[in-house]
mmCIF file of C-alpha atoms in Angstrom:
data_model
loop_
_atom_site.group_PDB
_atom_site.id
_atom_site.type_symbol
_atom_site.label_atom_id
_atom_site.label_comp_id
_atom_site.label_asym_id
_atom_site.label_seq_id
_atom_site.Cartn_x
_atom_site.Cartn_y
_atom_site.Cartn_z
ATOM 1 C CA UNK F 1 -11.425 -32.441 -12.804
ATOM 2 C CA UNK F 2 -12.519 -29.839 -10.291
ATOM 3 C CA UNK F 3 -9.334 -27.816 -10.529
ATOM 4 C CA UNK F 4 -9.689 -24.077 -10.114
ATOM 5 C CA UNK F 5 -9.024 -21.917 -13.125
ATOM 6 C CA UNK F 6 -8.497 -18.196 -13.256
ATOM 7 C CA UNK F 7 -11.426 -16.477 -14.943
ATOM 8 C CA UNK F 8 -10.551 -12.880 -14.201
ATOM 9 C CA UNK F 9 -7.529 -11.090 -12.842
ATOM 10 C CA UNK F 10 -6.615 -7.465 -12.431
ATOM 11 C CA UNK F 11 -3.572 -5.728 -11.051
ATOM 12 C CA UNK F 12 -3.900 -2.032 -10.305
ATOM 13 C CA UNK F 13 -0.959 0.095 -9.202
ATOM 14 C CA UNK F 14 -1.838 3.567 -7.962
ATOM 15 C CA UNK F 15 0.717 6.137 -6.840
ATOM 16 C CA UNK F 16 -0.700 8.041 -3.895
ATOM 17 C CA UNK F 17 0.204 11.362 -2.361
ATOM 18 C CA UNK F 18 -1.305 10.542 1.026
ATOM 19 C CA UNK F 19 -0.282 9.524 4.520
ATOM 20 C CA UNK F 20 0.461 5.789 4.778
ATOM 21 C CA UNK F 21 -2.065 5.289 7.563
ATOM 22 C CA UNK F 22 -4.821 6.953 5.553
ATOM 23 C CA UNK F 23 -3.981 4.730 2.596
ATOM 24 C CA UNK F 24 -4.215 1.563 4.658
ATOM 25 C CA UNK F 25 -7.481 2.574 6.322
ATOM 26 C CA UNK F 26 -9.177 3.659 3.099
ATOM 27 C CA UNK F 27 -8.065 0.625 1.101
ATOM 28 C CA UNK F 28 -8.911 -1.913 3.808
ATOM 29 C CA UNK F 29 -12.348 -0.391 4.403
ATOM 30 C CA UNK F 30 -13.171 -0.173 0.706
ATOM 31 C CA UNK F 31 -11.940 -3.694 -0.021
ATOM 32 C CA UNK F 32 -13.973 -4.968 2.922
ATOM 33 C CA UNK F 33 -17.094 -3.270 1.583
ATOM 34 C CA UNK F 34 -16.445 -4.612 -1.922
ATOM 35 C CA UNK F 35 -16.049 -8.158 -0.604
ATOM 36 C CA UNK F 36 -19.324 -7.862 1.313
ATOM 37 C CA UNK F 37 -21.085 -6.523 -1.791
ATOM 38 C CA UNK F 38 -19.686 -9.391 -3.865
ATOM 39 C CA UNK F 39 -20.882 -11.829 -1.230
ATOM 40 C CA UNK F 40 -24.386 -10.314 -1.292
ATOM 41 C CA UNK F 41 -24.535 -10.275 -5.094
ATOM 42 C CA UNK F 42 -23.435 -13.903 -4.935
ATOM 43 C CA UNK F 43 -26.890 -14.867 -3.743
ATOM 44 C CA UNK F 44 -28.325 -13.805 -7.100
ATOM 45 C CA UNK F 45 -25.823 -15.621 -9.324
ATOM 46 C CA UNK F 46 -25.061 -19.327 -9.346
ATOM 47 C CA UNK F 47 -21.457 -19.523 -10.513
ATOM 48 C CA UNK F 48 -19.288 -20.863 -7.719
ATOM 49 C CA UNK F 49 -16.031 -18.960 -7.449
ATOM 50 C CA UNK F 50 -13.505 -17.986 -4.843
ATOM 51 C CA UNK F 51 -12.657 -14.303 -4.776
ATOM 52 C CA UNK F 52 -9.222 -13.475 -3.424
ATOM 53 C CA UNK F 53 -8.354 -9.847 -2.849
ATOM 54 C CA UNK F 54 -4.740 -9.014 -2.085
ATOM 55 C CA UNK F 55 -3.828 -5.520 -0.943
ATOM 56 C CA UNK F 56 -0.190 -4.519 -0.665
ATOM 57 C CA UNK F 57 1.166 -1.175 0.508
ATOM 58 C CA UNK F 58 4.811 -0.479 -0.361
ATOM 59 C CA UNK F 59 7.028 2.550 -0.571
ATOM 60 C CA UNK F 60 7.581 4.004 -4.034
ATOM 61 C CA UNK F 61 11.322 3.836 -3.388
ATOM 62 C CA UNK F 62 11.079 0.054 -3.114
ATOM 63 C CA UNK F 63 9.213 -0.065 -6.414
ATOM 64 C CA UNK F 64 12.055 1.755 -8.147
ATOM 65 C CA UNK F 65 14.835 -0.326 -6.609
ATOM 66 C CA UNK F 66 13.903 -3.828 -7.673
ATOM 67 C CA UNK F 67 10.963 -5.963 -8.697
ATOM 68 C CA UNK F 68 12.388 -8.728 -6.491
ATOM 69 C CA UNK F 69 12.198 -6.461 -3.439
ATOM 70 C CA UNK F 70 8.584 -5.614 -4.206
ATOM 71 C CA UNK F 71 7.735 -9.300 -4.559
ATOM 72 C CA UNK F 72 9.467 -10.048 -1.254
ATOM 73 C CA UNK F 73 7.531 -7.268 0.483
ATOM 74 C CA UNK F 74 4.342 -8.468 -1.156
ATOM 75 C CA UNK F 75 4.815 -12.018 0.101
ATOM 76 C CA UNK F 76 5.731 -10.835 3.599
ATOM 77 C CA UNK F 77 3.198 -8.076 4.172
ATOM 78 C CA UNK F 78 0.064 -9.001 2.232
ATOM 79 C CA UNK F 79 -3.368 -8.567 3.749
ATOM 80 C CA UNK F 80 -5.600 -11.180 2.179
ATOM 81 C CA UNK F 81 -9.364 -11.205 2.271
ATOM 82 C CA UNK F 82 -10.816 -14.405 0.831
ATOM 83 C CA UNK F 83 -14.445 -15.386 0.506
ATOM 84 C CA UNK F 84 -16.255 -18.169 -1.276
ATOM 85 C CA UNK F 85 -18.842 -16.393 -3.357
ATOM 86 C CA UNK F 86 -21.108 -16.743 -6.342
ATOM 87 C CA UNK F 87 -20.297 -13.917 -8.682
ATOM 88 C CA UNK F 88 -20.063 -12.942 -12.342
ATOM 89 C CA UNK F 89 -16.775 -11.669 -13.774
ATOM 90 C CA UNK F 90 -18.446 -8.349 -14.610
ATOM 91 C CA UNK F 91 -19.259 -7.836 -10.931
ATOM 92 C CA UNK F 92 -15.600 -8.344 -10.031
ATOM 93 C CA UNK F 93 -14.506 -5.834 -12.666
ATOM 94 C CA UNK F 94 -17.009 -3.344 -11.253
ATOM 95 C CA UNK F 95 -15.694 -4.038 -7.755
ATOM 96 C CA UNK F 96 -12.140 -3.289 -8.901
ATOM 97 C CA UNK F 97 -13.362 -0.036 -10.436
ATOM 98 C CA UNK F 98 -14.990 0.930 -7.134
ATOM 99 C CA UNK F 99 -11.775 0.240 -5.213
ATOM 100 C CA UNK F 100 -9.688 2.246 -7.676
ATOM 101 C CA UNK F 101 -12.166 5.139 -7.547
ATOM 102 C CA UNK F 102 -12.020 5.188 -3.751
ATOM 103 C CA UNK F 103 -8.219 5.185 -3.806
ATOM 104 C CA UNK F 104 -8.223 8.082 -6.273
ATOM 105 C CA UNK F 105 -10.539 9.988 -3.931
ATOM 106 C CA UNK F 106 -8.013 9.353 -1.160
ATOM 107 C CA UNK F 107 -5.353 10.915 -3.383
ATOM 108 C CA UNK F 108 -7.430 14.053 -3.862
ATOM 109 C CA UNK F 109 -8.197 14.580 -0.166
ATOM 110 C CA UNK F 110 -4.842 13.406 1.183
ATOM 111 C CA UNK F 111 -1.366 14.832 1.379
ATOM 112 C CA UNK F 112 2.031 13.766 2.645
ATOM 113 C CA UNK F 113 4.193 10.720 2.077
ATOM 114 C CA UNK F 114 4.086 9.121 -1.355
ATOM 115 C CA UNK F 115 3.199 5.449 -1.253
ATOM 116 C CA UNK F 116 2.053 2.911 -3.789
ATOM 117 C CA UNK F 117 -0.905 0.639 -3.322
ATOM 118 C CA UNK F 118 -1.043 -2.552 -5.328
ATOM 119 C CA UNK F 119 -4.504 -4.055 -5.541
ATOM 120 C CA UNK F 120 -4.938 -7.505 -7.014
ATOM 121 C CA UNK F 121 -8.303 -9.118 -7.561
ATOM 122 C CA UNK F 122 -8.234 -12.714 -8.749
ATOM 123 C CA UNK F 123 -11.298 -14.833 -9.369
ATOM 124 C CA UNK F 124 -10.922 -18.600 -9.394
ATOM 125 C CA UNK F 125 -13.831 -20.528 -10.852
ATOM 126 C CA UNK F 126 -14.540 -23.924 -9.320
#
């Protein structure tokens, strides 16, 4: 069978004290860069996988109200970046670390509305 199986998954929830627009811009740019890096590193490795990065921005209030609400928002408002790449699980973990580091930097330099950014990185091996 050629069914896909999950080889690595990470869910990172970061509470940010930054403007919502800044959060979206920083996260989207960083995730885009990470995906490109993964794609470039893919040339070196020969393990066929599909990397799916899901970025969700929700209000902290919604997080405290109900998990169901968060899931509904997640399904409705996700920004998905998917690429077919050749990558090792360690590279994906490093990519997640880079994204989290960039988001933390955004926290330090930002100020304003408190939002939460949920970053999911799932690797499916073919």
